[in-house]
Amino acid sequence: GSVSEIGVFPDRRRLASVGDDGTLRIWDLATLTSKAITLSHEGLCSLAVSPDGRHVAAGNTSIYLCDSEQAFSARELLRREHTVESMAFSPDGQKLAAGTRYDEVCLLSLDGKVIKSVPCASRIESLEFMPKQPFLLVPNRRAVAYDSRHGIAQLWRDDLSAVEREFDSSDAKRRADITMARLSPDGKWIAGGGLYQSRMHLFDSATGRVVS
């Protein structure tokens, strides 16, 4: 079946992938072979690899945490009514942010405790912690005069306590309805675009200004 998402291990020698068959695969890039771990009878939508490469999280309506030090044995961290569309490990690898479709973003400890949960109106196709700064990049939606479902990106505090900054292309010549957003490796730039549009914008992460 289809592959939903891939993740790169910090050693750059392995990839992880999940997809419609409910299986997590760990790929060795040198040999092009894979180790398969069946997690669910349902398809898997999302994937995250921890910064130290020890843990891999995979999600559908449940979040499974796999430990590479225990042959990628899996345990269920959390179960929700709707699918978990994206996940991201915190820079220290001790917490996991998860976005549930049209519902919430939650912050979990690795023992499955929900530290905080915040409503979110987006499908949450991407989540990413900012390097060296205490923020989480989140796609969201807000009501505007011309579109009640306009997509934007937001920088949330990494404890989900507040929104620090918004990224909106409404004033650009050709606006993009942002459904996915990614940070540059140094955290200075944010690329945001629409899943259903062939259009994207580049933002200055410090000011929110549209650069291109």
GROMACS .gro file of C-alpha atoms in nm:
model
  212
    1GLY     CA    1   0.000   0.000   0.000
    2SER     CA    2   0.087   0.368  -0.004
    3VAL     CA    3   0.360   0.515   0.216
    4SER     CA    4   0.226   0.796   0.437
    5GLU     CA    5   0.545   0.939   0.583
    6ILE     CA    6   0.917   0.881   0.618
    7GLY     CA    7   1.170   0.994   0.878
    8VAL     CA    8   1.548   1.014   0.873
    9PHE     CA    9   1.757   0.886   1.163
   10PRO     CA   10   2.028   1.119   1.298
   11ASP     CA   11   2.301   0.883   1.172
   12ARG     CA   12   2.174   0.943   0.813
   13ARG     CA   13   2.217   0.570   0.750
   14ARG     CA   14   1.859   0.466   0.816
   15LEU     CA   15   1.508   0.568   0.723
   16ALA     CA   16   1.179   0.483   0.889
   17SER     CA   17   0.854   0.461   0.693
   18VAL     CA   18   0.487   0.394   0.766
   19GLY     CA   19   0.186   0.348   0.541
   20ASP     CA   20  -0.142   0.182   0.462
   21ASP     CA   21  -0.039  -0.167   0.576
   22GLY     CA   22  -0.001  -0.064   0.942
   23THR     CA   23   0.368  -0.156   0.939
   24LEU     CA   24   0.672   0.041   1.052
   25ARG     CA   25   0.978  -0.030   0.838
   26ILE     CA   26   1.335   0.057   0.932
   27TRP     CA   27   1.545   0.086   0.616
   28ASP     CA   28   1.921   0.036   0.594
   29LEU     CA   29   2.035   0.273   0.320
   30ALA     CA   30   2.360   0.087   0.253
   31THR     CA   31   2.198  -0.251   0.188
   32LEU     CA   32   1.849  -0.129   0.083
   33THR     CA   33   1.695  -0.385   0.318
   34SER     CA   34   1.432  -0.324   0.583
   35LYS     CA   35   1.311  -0.456   0.916
   36ALA     CA   36   0.928  -0.467   0.939
   37ILE     CA   37   0.736  -0.414   1.264
   38THR     CA   38   0.359  -0.464   1.241
   39LEU     CA   39   0.188  -0.214   1.470
   40SER     CA   40  -0.175  -0.207   1.362
   41HIS     CA   41  -0.440  -0.361   1.139
   42GLU     CA   42  -0.520  -0.006   1.023
   43GLY     CA   43  -0.303   0.223   0.813
   44LEU     CA   44  -0.048   0.448   0.983
   45CYS     CA   45  -0.066   0.822   0.908
   46SER     CA   46   0.228   0.979   1.086
   47LEU     CA   47   0.586   0.920   1.198
   48ALA     CA   48   0.858   1.086   1.405
   49VAL     CA   49   1.216   0.985   1.488
   50SER     CA   50   1.369   1.113   1.813
   51PRO     CA   51   1.678   1.338   1.794
   52ASP     CA   52   1.900   1.065   1.942
   53GLY     CA   53   1.755   0.796   1.712
   54ARG     CA   54   1.645   0.576   1.999
   55HIS     CA   55   1.269   0.614   1.959
   56VAL     CA   56   1.031   0.607   1.664
   57ALA     CA   57   0.670   0.713   1.707
   58ALA     CA   58   0.401   0.605   1.461
   59GLY     CA   59   0.037   0.701   1.466
   60ASN     CA   60  -0.316   0.641   1.341
   61THR     CA   61  -0.593   0.674   1.601
   62SER     CA   62  -0.328   0.544   1.842
   63ILE     CA   63   0.030   0.655   1.897
   64TYR     CA   64   0.285   0.373   1.918
   65LEU     CA   65   0.631   0.429   2.062
   66CYS     CA   66   0.907   0.193   1.945
   67ASP     CA   67   1.241   0.161   2.122
   68SER     CA   68   1.546   0.077   1.909
   69GLU     CA   69   1.730  -0.046   2.220
   70GLN     CA   70   1.462  -0.315   2.258
   71ALA     CA   71   1.451  -0.434   1.895
   72PHE     CA   72   1.189  -0.166   1.820
   73SER     CA   73   0.937  -0.325   2.054
   74ALA     CA   74   0.624  -0.110   2.059
   75ARG     CA   75   0.385   0.016   2.324
   76GLU     CA   76   0.073   0.226   2.284
   77LEU     CA   77   0.110   0.575   2.430
   78LEU     CA   78  -0.227   0.729   2.353
   79ARG     CA   79  -0.557   0.657   2.179
   80ARG     CA   80  -0.784   0.920   2.024
   81GLU     CA   81  -1.110   0.923   1.829
   82HIS     CA   82  -0.952   1.087   1.524
   83THR     CA   83  -0.626   1.011   1.343
   84VAL     CA   84  -0.296   1.158   1.453
   85GLU     CA   85  -0.184   1.340   1.137
   86SER     CA   86   0.164   1.454   1.250
   87MET     CA   87   0.411   1.422   1.535
   88ALA     CA   88   0.742   1.575   1.646
   89PHE     CA   89   0.986   1.498   1.925
   90SER     CA   90   1.112   1.783   2.138
   91PRO     CA   91   1.483   1.870   2.090
   92ASP     CA   92   1.574   1.686   2.411
   93GLY     CA   93   1.379   1.379   2.296
   94GLN     CA   94   1.180   1.362   2.620
   95LYS     CA   95   0.844   1.484   2.491
   96LEU     CA   96   0.628   1.422   2.185
   97ALA     CA   97   0.392   1.670   2.019
   98ALA     CA   98   0.100   1.514   1.832
   99GLY     CA   99  -0.162   1.672   1.610
  100THR     CA  100  -0.505   1.507   1.593
  101ARG     CA  101  -0.709   1.579   1.282
  102TYR     CA  102  -0.927   1.894   1.318
  103ASP     CA  103  -0.919   1.859   1.692
  104GLU     CA  104  -0.612   1.920   1.907
  105VAL     CA  105  -0.240   1.942   1.952
  106CYS     CA  106  -0.119   1.761   2.261
  107LEU     CA  107   0.215   1.732   2.434
  108LEU     CA  108   0.304   1.391   2.578
  109SER     CA  109   0.573   1.252   2.800
  110LEU     CA  110   0.728   0.927   2.678
  111ASP     CA  111   0.534   0.733   2.941
  112GLY     CA  112   0.209   0.844   2.772
  113LYS     CA  113   0.105   1.121   3.012
  114VAL     CA  114  -0.073   1.412   2.842
  115ILE     CA  115   0.114   1.719   2.967
  116LYS     CA  116  -0.112   1.966   2.787
  117SER     CA  117  -0.378   1.959   2.515
  118VAL     CA  118  -0.485   2.261   2.306
  119PRO     CA  119  -0.768   2.284   2.049
  120CYS     CA  120  -0.658   2.330   1.687
  121ALA     CA  121  -0.882   2.385   1.383
  122SER     CA  122  -0.642   2.253   1.120
  123ARG     CA  123  -0.588   1.903   0.989
  124ILE     CA  124  -0.235   1.951   1.134
  125GLU     CA  125  -0.039   1.803   0.844
  126SER     CA  126   0.295   1.905   0.999
  127LEU     CA  127   0.451   1.978   1.338
  128GLU     CA  128   0.808   2.086   1.406
  129PHE     CA  129   1.002   2.214   1.707
  130MET     CA  130   1.225   2.513   1.637
  131PRO     CA  131   1.597   2.444   1.691
  132LYS     CA  132   1.750   2.629   1.988
  133GLN     CA  133   1.432   2.826   2.059
  134PRO     CA  134   1.132   2.723   2.273
  135PHE     CA  135   0.871   2.712   1.996
  136LEU     CA  136   0.657   2.463   1.805
  137LEU     CA  137   0.552   2.535   1.444
  138VAL     CA  138   0.183   2.449   1.394
  139PRO     CA  139  -0.055   2.492   1.098
  140ASN     CA  140  -0.394   2.627   1.203
  141ARG     CA  141  -0.706   2.795   1.067
  142ARG     CA  142  -0.887   3.115   1.152
  143ALA     CA  143  -1.198   3.294   1.034
  144VAL     CA  144  -1.149   3.587   0.796
  145ALA     CA  145  -1.398   3.794   0.600
  146TYR     CA  146  -1.347   3.614   0.269
  147ASP     CA  147  -1.280   3.260   0.390
  148SER     CA  148  -1.399   3.097   0.711
  149ARG     CA  149  -1.133   2.823   0.678
  150HIS     CA  150  -0.821   3.022   0.593
  151GLY     CA  151  -0.499   2.832   0.674
  152ILE     CA  152  -0.211   2.999   0.855
  153ALA     CA  153   0.100   2.887   1.041
  154GLN     CA  154   0.171   2.974   1.404
  155LEU     CA  155   0.466   2.955   1.640
  156TRP     CA  156   0.341   2.824   1.972
  157ARG     CA  157   0.541   2.819   2.292
  158ASP     CA  158   0.684   2.470   2.321
  159ASP     CA  159   0.477   2.407   2.636
  160LEU     CA  160   0.163   2.498   2.432
  161SER     CA  161   0.092   2.787   2.668
  162ALA     CA  162   0.054   3.064   2.407
  163VAL     CA  163   0.085   3.160   2.040
  164GLU     CA  164   0.399   3.368   1.991
  165ARG     CA  165   0.369   3.465   1.622
  166GLU     CA  166   0.152   3.406   1.315
  167PHE     CA  167   0.242   3.358   0.948
  168ASP     CA  168  -0.031   3.460   0.707
  169SER     CA  169  -0.001   3.525   0.335
  170SER     CA  170  -0.332   3.716   0.307
  171ASP     CA  171  -0.154   4.035   0.205
  172ALA     CA  172   0.066   3.865  -0.055
  173LYS     CA  173  -0.011   3.911  -0.425
  174ARG     CA  174  -0.117   3.546  -0.449
  175ARG     CA  175  -0.198   3.414  -0.105
  176ALA     CA  176  -0.154   3.049  -0.010
  177ASP     CA  177  -0.391   2.865   0.218
  178ILE     CA  178  -0.127   2.716   0.450
  179THR     CA  179  -0.185   2.355   0.551
  180MET     CA  180   0.182   2.252   0.595
  181ALA     CA  181   0.483   2.447   0.724
  182ARG     CA  182   0.853   2.368   0.770
  183LEU     CA  183   1.150   2.538   0.931
  184SER     CA  184   1.492   2.589   0.778
  185PRO     CA  185   1.767   2.406   0.971
  186ASP     CA  186   1.879   2.730   1.139
  187GLY     CA  187   1.522   2.831   1.225
  188LYS     CA  188   1.540   3.164   1.041
  189TRP     CA  189   1.290   3.083   0.767
  190ILE     CA  190   0.953   2.915   0.744
  191ALA     CA  191   0.816   2.765   0.424
  192GLY     CA  192   0.438   2.735   0.419
  193GLY     CA  193   0.206   2.608   0.150
  194GLY     CA  194  -0.127   2.451   0.073
  195LEU     CA  195  -0.188   2.080   0.038
  196TYR     CA  196  -0.443   2.147  -0.234
  197GLN     CA  197  -0.260   2.437  -0.405
  198SER     CA  198   0.062   2.447  -0.607
  199ARG     CA  199   0.171   2.757  -0.419
  200MET     CA  200   0.390   2.835  -0.119
  201HIS     CA  201   0.548   3.130   0.060
  202LEU     CA  202   0.870   3.189   0.251
  203PHE     CA  203   0.842   3.378   0.580
  204ASP     CA  204   1.093   3.544   0.812
  205SER     CA  205   1.043   3.349   1.136
  206ALA     CA  206   1.143   3.645   1.354
  207THR     CA  207   0.900   3.897   1.205
  208GLY     CA  208   0.632   3.694   1.026
  209ARG     CA  209   0.700   3.890   0.707
  210VAL     CA  210   0.643   3.724   0.371
  211VAL     CA  211   0.983   3.713   0.197
  212SER     CA  212   0.872   3.548  -0.127
   0.00000   0.00000   0.00000
